[in-house]
mmCIF file of C-alpha atoms in Angstrom:
data_model
loop_
_atom_site.group_PDB
_atom_site.id
_atom_site.type_symbol
_atom_site.label_atom_id
_atom_site.label_comp_id
_atom_site.label_asym_id
_atom_site.label_seq_id
_atom_site.Cartn_x
_atom_site.Cartn_y
_atom_site.Cartn_z
ATOM 1 C CA MET D 1 62.232 114.418 169.004
ATOM 2 C CA ARG D 2 65.301 115.631 168.293
ATOM 3 C CA GLY D 3 68.524 113.622 169.006
ATOM 4 C CA HIS D 4 66.872 110.258 168.034
ATOM 5 C CA ARG D 5 68.926 108.305 164.784
ATOM 6 C CA GLN D 6 66.589 108.837 161.649
ATOM 7 C CA ASP D 7 64.062 105.920 160.752
ATOM 8 C CA GLU D 8 65.256 104.562 157.352
ATOM 9 C CA ARG D 9 62.268 102.744 156.802
ATOM 10 C CA PRO D 10 60.394 103.867 153.496
ATOM 11 C CA LEU D 11 57.796 106.971 154.499
ATOM 12 C CA ALA D 12 54.986 104.788 154.100
ATOM 13 C CA GLU D 13 55.696 102.094 156.584
ATOM 14 C CA LEU D 14 56.329 104.938 159.590
ATOM 15 C CA ASP D 15 53.510 105.775 161.644
ATOM 16 C CA ASP D 16 52.506 109.793 161.930
ATOM 17 C CA ARG D 17 55.113 110.047 165.006
ATOM 18 C CA ALA D 18 57.915 108.523 163.346
ATOM 19 C CA LEU D 19 56.982 110.623 160.293
ATOM 20 C CA LEU D 20 57.389 113.924 161.965
ATOM 21 C CA ALA D 21 60.280 112.725 163.795
ATOM 22 C CA ALA D 22 61.579 112.705 160.186
ATOM 23 C CA HIS D 23 60.454 116.120 159.259
ATOM 24 C CA VAL D 24 62.545 117.160 161.927
ATOM 25 C CA ALA D 25 65.254 115.657 161.324
ATOM 26 C CA GLY D 26 65.378 116.708 157.936
ATOM 27 C CA ARG D 27 64.126 114.392 155.798
ATOM 28 C CA GLU D 28 62.445 115.171 152.730
ATOM 29 C CA GLY D 29 58.835 114.288 151.736
ATOM 30 C CA ALA D 30 58.087 112.860 155.693
ATOM 31 C CA PHE D 31 56.221 116.126 155.907
ATOM 32 C CA GLY D 32 54.265 115.528 152.463
ATOM 33 C CA GLU D 33 53.738 111.916 153.553
ATOM 34 C CA LEU D 34 51.670 113.058 156.884
ATOM 35 C CA PHE D 35 49.649 115.473 155.342
ATOM 36 C CA ALA D 36 48.747 113.293 152.334
ATOM 37 C CA ARG D 37 47.602 110.532 155.246
ATOM 38 C CA HIS D 38 45.355 113.073 156.605
ATOM 39 C CA ARG D 39 44.416 115.637 153.753
ATOM 40 C CA ASP D 40 40.596 114.675 153.713
ATOM 41 C CA ARG D 41 39.952 114.826 157.267
ATOM 42 C CA LEU D 42 41.948 118.199 157.608
ATOM 43 C CA TRP D 43 40.046 119.645 154.816
ATOM 44 C CA ALA D 44 36.847 118.516 156.094
ATOM 45 C CA VAL D 45 37.314 120.375 159.507
ATOM 46 C CA ALA D 46 38.517 123.044 157.703
ATOM 47 C CA LEU D 47 35.957 123.573 155.526
ATOM 48 C CA ARG D 48 32.996 122.846 157.900
ATOM 49 C CA THR D 49 34.848 125.481 160.459
ATOM 50 C CA SER D 50 35.415 128.166 157.913
ATOM 51 C CA GLY D 51 32.008 128.125 156.021
ATOM 52 C CA HIS D 52 33.746 128.457 152.502
ATOM 53 C CA PRO D 53 35.855 126.498 150.297
ATOM 54 C CA GLU D 54 38.490 129.534 149.751
ATOM 55 C CA ASP D 55 38.513 130.758 153.810
ATOM 56 C CA ALA D 56 38.930 126.670 154.074
ATOM 57 C CA ALA D 57 41.817 126.109 151.532
ATOM 58 C CA ASP D 58 43.659 129.557 152.782
ATOM 59 C CA GLY D 59 43.005 128.345 156.415
ATOM 60 C CA LEU D 60 43.921 124.557 155.815
ATOM 61 C CA GLN D 61 47.319 126.156 153.767
ATOM 62 C CA ASP D 62 47.857 128.589 157.007
ATOM 63 C CA ALA D 63 47.650 125.855 159.066
ATOM 64 C CA MET D 64 50.037 123.266 157.327
ATOM 65 C CA VAL D 65 52.578 126.221 156.892
ATOM 66 C CA ALA D 66 52.808 126.592 160.431
ATOM 67 C CA ALA D 67 52.854 122.571 161.219
ATOM 68 C CA TYR D 68 55.356 122.293 159.102
ATOM 69 C CA ARG D 69 57.518 125.050 160.832
ATOM 70 C CA ARG D 70 56.812 124.534 164.244
ATOM 71 C CA ALA D 71 57.369 120.784 164.531
ATOM 72 C CA GLY D 72 60.080 120.756 166.369
ATOM 73 C CA SER D 73 57.736 121.898 169.218
ATOM 74 C CA PHE D 74 55.275 118.656 168.822
ATOM 75 C CA ARG D 75 55.691 117.649 172.731
ATOM 76 C CA GLY D 76 53.975 114.110 172.108
ATOM 77 C CA ASP D 77 51.280 114.483 174.707
ATOM 78 C CA ALA D 78 48.688 114.321 172.494
ATOM 79 C CA ALA D 79 48.231 112.133 168.834
ATOM 80 C CA VAL D 80 49.808 113.789 165.660
ATOM 81 C CA THR D 81 46.223 113.961 164.312
ATOM 82 C CA THR D 82 45.116 115.741 167.270
ATOM 83 C CA TRP D 83 47.845 118.490 167.486
ATOM 84 C CA LEU D 84 47.279 118.618 163.113
ATOM 85 C CA HIS D 85 43.608 118.700 163.919
ATOM 86 C CA ARG D 86 44.324 121.570 166.655
ATOM 87 C CA ILE D 87 46.581 123.834 164.056
ATOM 88 C CA VAL D 88 43.859 123.667 161.647
ATOM 89 C CA VAL D 89 40.691 124.752 163.891
ATOM 90 C CA ASN D 90 42.922 127.689 165.757
ATOM 91 C CA ALA D 91 43.848 129.046 161.917
ATOM 92 C CA CYS D 92 40.329 128.702 160.631
ATOM 93 C CA LEU D 93 39.077 130.359 163.661
ATOM 94 C CA ASP D 94 41.754 133.226 163.844
ATOM 95 C CA ARG D 95 40.625 133.788 159.766
ATOM 96 C CA LEU D 96 36.690 133.964 160.900
ATOM 97 C CA ARG D 97 37.491 136.384 163.937
ATOM 98 C CA ALA D 98 39.859 138.593 162.079
ATOM 99 C CA ALA D 99 37.320 139.130 159.271
ATOM 100 C CA ARG D 100 34.220 139.015 161.616
ATOM 101 C CA VAL D 101 32.314 136.529 159.293
ATOM 102 C CA ARG D 102 28.446 137.481 159.959
ATOM 103 C CA ARG D 103 26.985 134.587 161.999
ATOM 104 C CA THR D 104 24.109 134.504 159.362
ATOM 105 C CA ASP D 105 26.726 133.303 156.426
ATOM 106 C CA ARG D 106 26.036 130.661 154.465
ATOM 107 C CA LEU D 107 28.275 127.187 154.402
ATOM 108 C CA PRO D 108 28.764 125.670 151.109
ATOM 109 C CA ASP D 109 25.792 123.445 150.055
ATOM 110 C CA ASP D 110 27.589 121.621 147.387
ATOM 111 C CA LEU D 111 29.020 119.094 149.950
ATOM 112 C CA GLU D 112 28.570 115.206 150.221
ATOM 113 C CA GLU D 113 28.566 112.953 152.988
ATOM 114 C CA TYR D 114 31.716 110.313 153.617
ATOM 115 C CA GLY D 115 30.500 106.850 154.133
ATOM 116 C CA ASP D 116 32.957 106.509 156.525
ATOM 117 C CA ARG D 117 35.920 108.170 158.311
ATOM 118 C CA GLY D 118 39.163 109.181 156.038
ATOM 119 C CA ASP D 119 38.944 109.345 152.185
ATOM 120 C CA ALA D 120 35.976 106.898 152.167
ATOM 121 C CA ARG D 121 32.795 108.685 150.365
ATOM 122 C CA THR D 122 29.492 107.084 149.649
ATOM 123 C CA ALA D 123 27.119 108.022 146.585
ATOM 124 C CA ALA D 124 23.824 107.721 146.529
ATOM 125 C CA PRO D 125 22.532 104.324 145.508
ATOM 126 C CA GLU D 126 21.720 103.928 142.040
ATOM 127 C CA THR D 127 18.016 102.365 142.965
ATOM 128 C CA GLU D 128 17.328 105.272 145.402
ATOM 129 C CA ASP D 129 14.027 106.717 145.006
ATOM 130 C CA PRO D 130 14.082 109.773 143.571
ATOM 131 C CA ALA D 131 11.911 111.655 146.425
ATOM 132 C CA GLU D 132 13.650 110.054 149.247
ATOM 133 C CA HIS D 133 16.862 111.781 147.235
ATOM 134 C CA SER D 134 15.323 114.905 147.327
ATOM 135 C CA VAL D 135 13.922 114.955 150.958
ATOM 136 C CA ARG D 136 17.904 113.906 151.877
ATOM 137 C CA ALA D 137 19.173 116.490 149.628
ATOM 138 C CA GLU D 138 16.549 119.071 151.499
ATOM 139 C CA ARG D 139 17.654 118.081 154.715
ATOM 140 C CA ARG D 140 21.221 118.482 153.920
ATOM 141 C CA ARG D 141 20.395 121.690 153.014
ATOM 142 C CA ALA D 142 18.715 123.119 155.958
ATOM 143 C CA VAL D 143 21.130 121.703 158.288
ATOM 144 C CA VAL D 144 23.975 123.327 156.203
ATOM 145 C CA ASP D 145 22.072 126.901 156.663
ATOM 146 C CA ALA D 146 21.309 126.109 160.372
ATOM 147 C CA LEU D 147 25.076 125.519 160.943
ATOM 148 C CA GLY D 148 25.800 129.071 159.430
ATOM 149 C CA THR D 149 24.301 130.866 162.181
ATOM 150 C CA LEU D 150 26.400 129.145 164.734
ATOM 151 C CA GLY D 151 28.978 131.266 165.882
ATOM 152 C CA ALA D 152 32.534 130.054 165.268
ATOM 153 C CA ASP D 153 33.665 128.362 168.615
ATOM 154 C CA GLN D 154 30.166 126.488 168.937
ATOM 155 C CA ARG D 155 30.550 125.783 164.863
ATOM 156 C CA ALA D 156 33.914 124.173 165.585
ATOM 157 C CA ALA D 157 32.509 122.089 168.264
ATOM 158 C CA ILE D 158 29.516 120.441 166.757
ATOM 159 C CA VAL D 159 31.819 119.781 163.720
ATOM 160 C CA LEU D 160 34.291 118.056 165.497
ATOM 161 C CA VAL D 161 31.902 115.755 167.562
ATOM 162 C CA ASP D 162 28.842 115.784 165.926
ATOM 163 C CA MET D 163 30.208 115.707 162.070
ATOM 164 C CA GLU D 164 33.541 114.210 162.539
ATOM 165 C CA GLY D 165 32.855 111.889 165.309
ATOM 166 C CA TYR D 166 35.532 112.859 167.468
ATOM 167 C CA PRO D 167 34.871 111.806 171.457
ATOM 168 C CA VAL D 168 34.509 114.884 173.557
ATOM 169 C CA ALA D 169 37.888 114.873 175.337
ATOM 170 C CA GLU D 170 39.744 114.646 172.019
ATOM 171 C CA ALA D 171 37.159 117.445 170.740
ATOM 172 C CA ALA D 172 38.841 119.555 173.674
ATOM 173 C CA ARG D 173 42.358 118.476 173.327
ATOM 174 C CA ILE D 174 42.162 119.786 169.571
ATOM 175 C CA LEU D 175 40.677 122.793 170.376
ATOM 176 C CA ASP D 176 43.079 123.407 173.613
ATOM 177 C CA VAL D 177 39.645 123.835 176.196
ATOM 178 C CA ALA D 178 37.918 122.240 179.056
ATOM 179 C CA VAL D 179 35.542 118.951 178.330
ATOM 180 C CA GLY D 180 32.951 120.970 180.086
ATOM 181 C CA THR D 181 33.561 123.969 177.600
ATOM 182 C CA VAL D 182 33.103 121.498 174.540
ATOM 183 C CA LYS D 183 29.964 119.547 176.155
ATOM 184 C CA SER D 184 28.524 123.716 176.695
ATOM 185 C CA ARG D 185 29.326 124.737 173.270
ATOM 186 C CA CYS D 186 27.957 121.411 171.854
ATOM 187 C CA SER D 187 24.629 121.718 173.814
ATOM 188 C CA ARG D 188 24.080 125.604 172.880
ATOM 189 C CA GLY D 189 24.952 124.820 169.444
ATOM 190 C CA ARG D 190 22.481 121.994 169.300
ATOM 191 C CA ALA D 191 19.751 123.931 171.040
ATOM 192 C CA ARG D 192 20.242 126.853 168.379
ATOM 193 C CA LEU D 193 20.669 124.116 165.934
ATOM 194 C CA ALA D 194 17.286 122.581 166.995
ATOM 195 C CA ALA D 195 15.418 125.532 166.697
ATOM 196 C CA HIS D 196 16.118 126.290 162.831
ATOM 197 C CA LEU D 197 15.416 122.578 162.421
ATOM 198 C CA ALA D 198 11.947 122.196 163.717
ATOM 199 C CA ASP D 199 10.516 121.193 161.012
ATOM 200 C CA LEU D 200 12.449 118.303 160.271
ATOM 201 C CA LEU D 201 11.895 117.050 163.734
ATOM 202 C CA VAL D 202 8.188 117.301 163.094
ATOM 203 C CA ASP D 203 8.576 115.902 159.402
ATOM 204 C CA ASP D 204 11.406 112.884 160.372
ATOM 205 C CA ASP D 205 10.289 109.537 158.426
ATOM 206 C CA ARG D 206 12.326 107.750 160.936
ATOM 207 C CA ALA D 207 10.660 105.206 163.668
ATOM 208 C CA PRO D 208 8.818 107.622 166.473
ATOM 209 C CA GLY D 209 10.932 108.487 168.937
ATOM 210 C CA GLN D 210 14.125 108.167 166.432
ATOM 211 C CA ALA D 211 14.378 111.536 165.447
ATOM 212 C CA HIS D 212 17.535 112.318 163.605
ATOM 213 C CA HIS D 213 19.112 115.976 163.545
ATOM 214 C CA PRO D 214 22.322 117.651 164.465
ATOM 215 C CA ALA D 215 20.953 118.550 167.743
ATOM 216 C CA ALA D 216 19.858 115.381 168.871
ATOM 217 C CA GLY D 217 21.912 113.101 171.352
ATOM 218 C CA ASN D 218 24.059 114.069 174.336
ATOM 219 C CA PRO D 219 27.228 115.528 174.646
ATOM 220 C CA ASP D 220 29.229 112.713 174.072
ATOM 221 C CA ALA D 221 27.499 111.388 170.971
ATOM 222 C CA GLY D 222 25.923 112.788 167.565
ATOM 223 C CA PRO D 223 25.097 111.595 164.285
ATOM 224 C CA HIS D 224 28.111 111.460 162.774
ATOM 225 C CA VAL D 225 27.669 113.172 159.417
ATOM 226 C CA ARG D 226 30.768 113.304 157.452
ATOM 227 C CA PRO D 227 30.243 115.782 154.869
ATOM 228 C CA ASP D 228 33.165 117.082 152.188
ATOM 229 C CA ASP D 229 33.447 119.227 149.079
ATOM 230 C CA PRO D 230 33.398 117.311 146.277
ATOM 231 C CA ARG D 231 36.314 118.562 144.747
ATOM 232 C CA GLY D 232 38.264 117.823 147.599
ATOM 233 C CA PRO D 233 40.659 119.192 149.277
ATOM 234 C CA PRO D 234 43.516 121.973 147.523
ATOM 235 C CA ALA D 235 47.084 120.680 147.123
ATOM 236 C CA PRO D 236 49.709 122.636 149.011
ATOM 237 C CA ARG D 237 50.746 125.968 147.683
ATOM 238 C CA SER D 238 54.303 126.176 147.682
#
């Protein structure tokens, strides 16, 4: 990335690689633009990996400081988003391991679902039946509680593959492990979630044979629920 002529186009017109190159070249605001572009997805991953908003904020802050300082080491052998997610996940896992967080710690239960990837969020339709809304909320709380029982490595794999919808191969690049390792962690994590969510499988009101829960599917696909803290990600601290 070094030694290239600086791209003078407006920052908003630059792709991720060009933004990172501009930051390394010393262009003011380039890293801030890059972070703003991916802020919500990075925050969602940090929140679900850490399990608590405060820990997620600290983990995300650690990760962005590291990315800011180590931008020159980006080799370009993966997407910039993969590189950023890897730093965020590692920072959050480092904090979890250092603090020896209990496997039964609860994840926040006040999270809403993304309607699509990125910033878009979908609220419950105004016409939704109150009973159905209550059922959905109860299921979300059950999933949140079950996620809190997973170890850090399994949780990270489940978050990336089943919640953020990343292909297993990209999740493996983010976590810097083999594809088989991600599949194994997802498989074990889903089995554990299935045990905790057995009642949901019995009571699922979907069509027969279409039980929908975080342990369903195969190692290459999941329900792709994308929860996030409704308060949104914190702004980087100066």
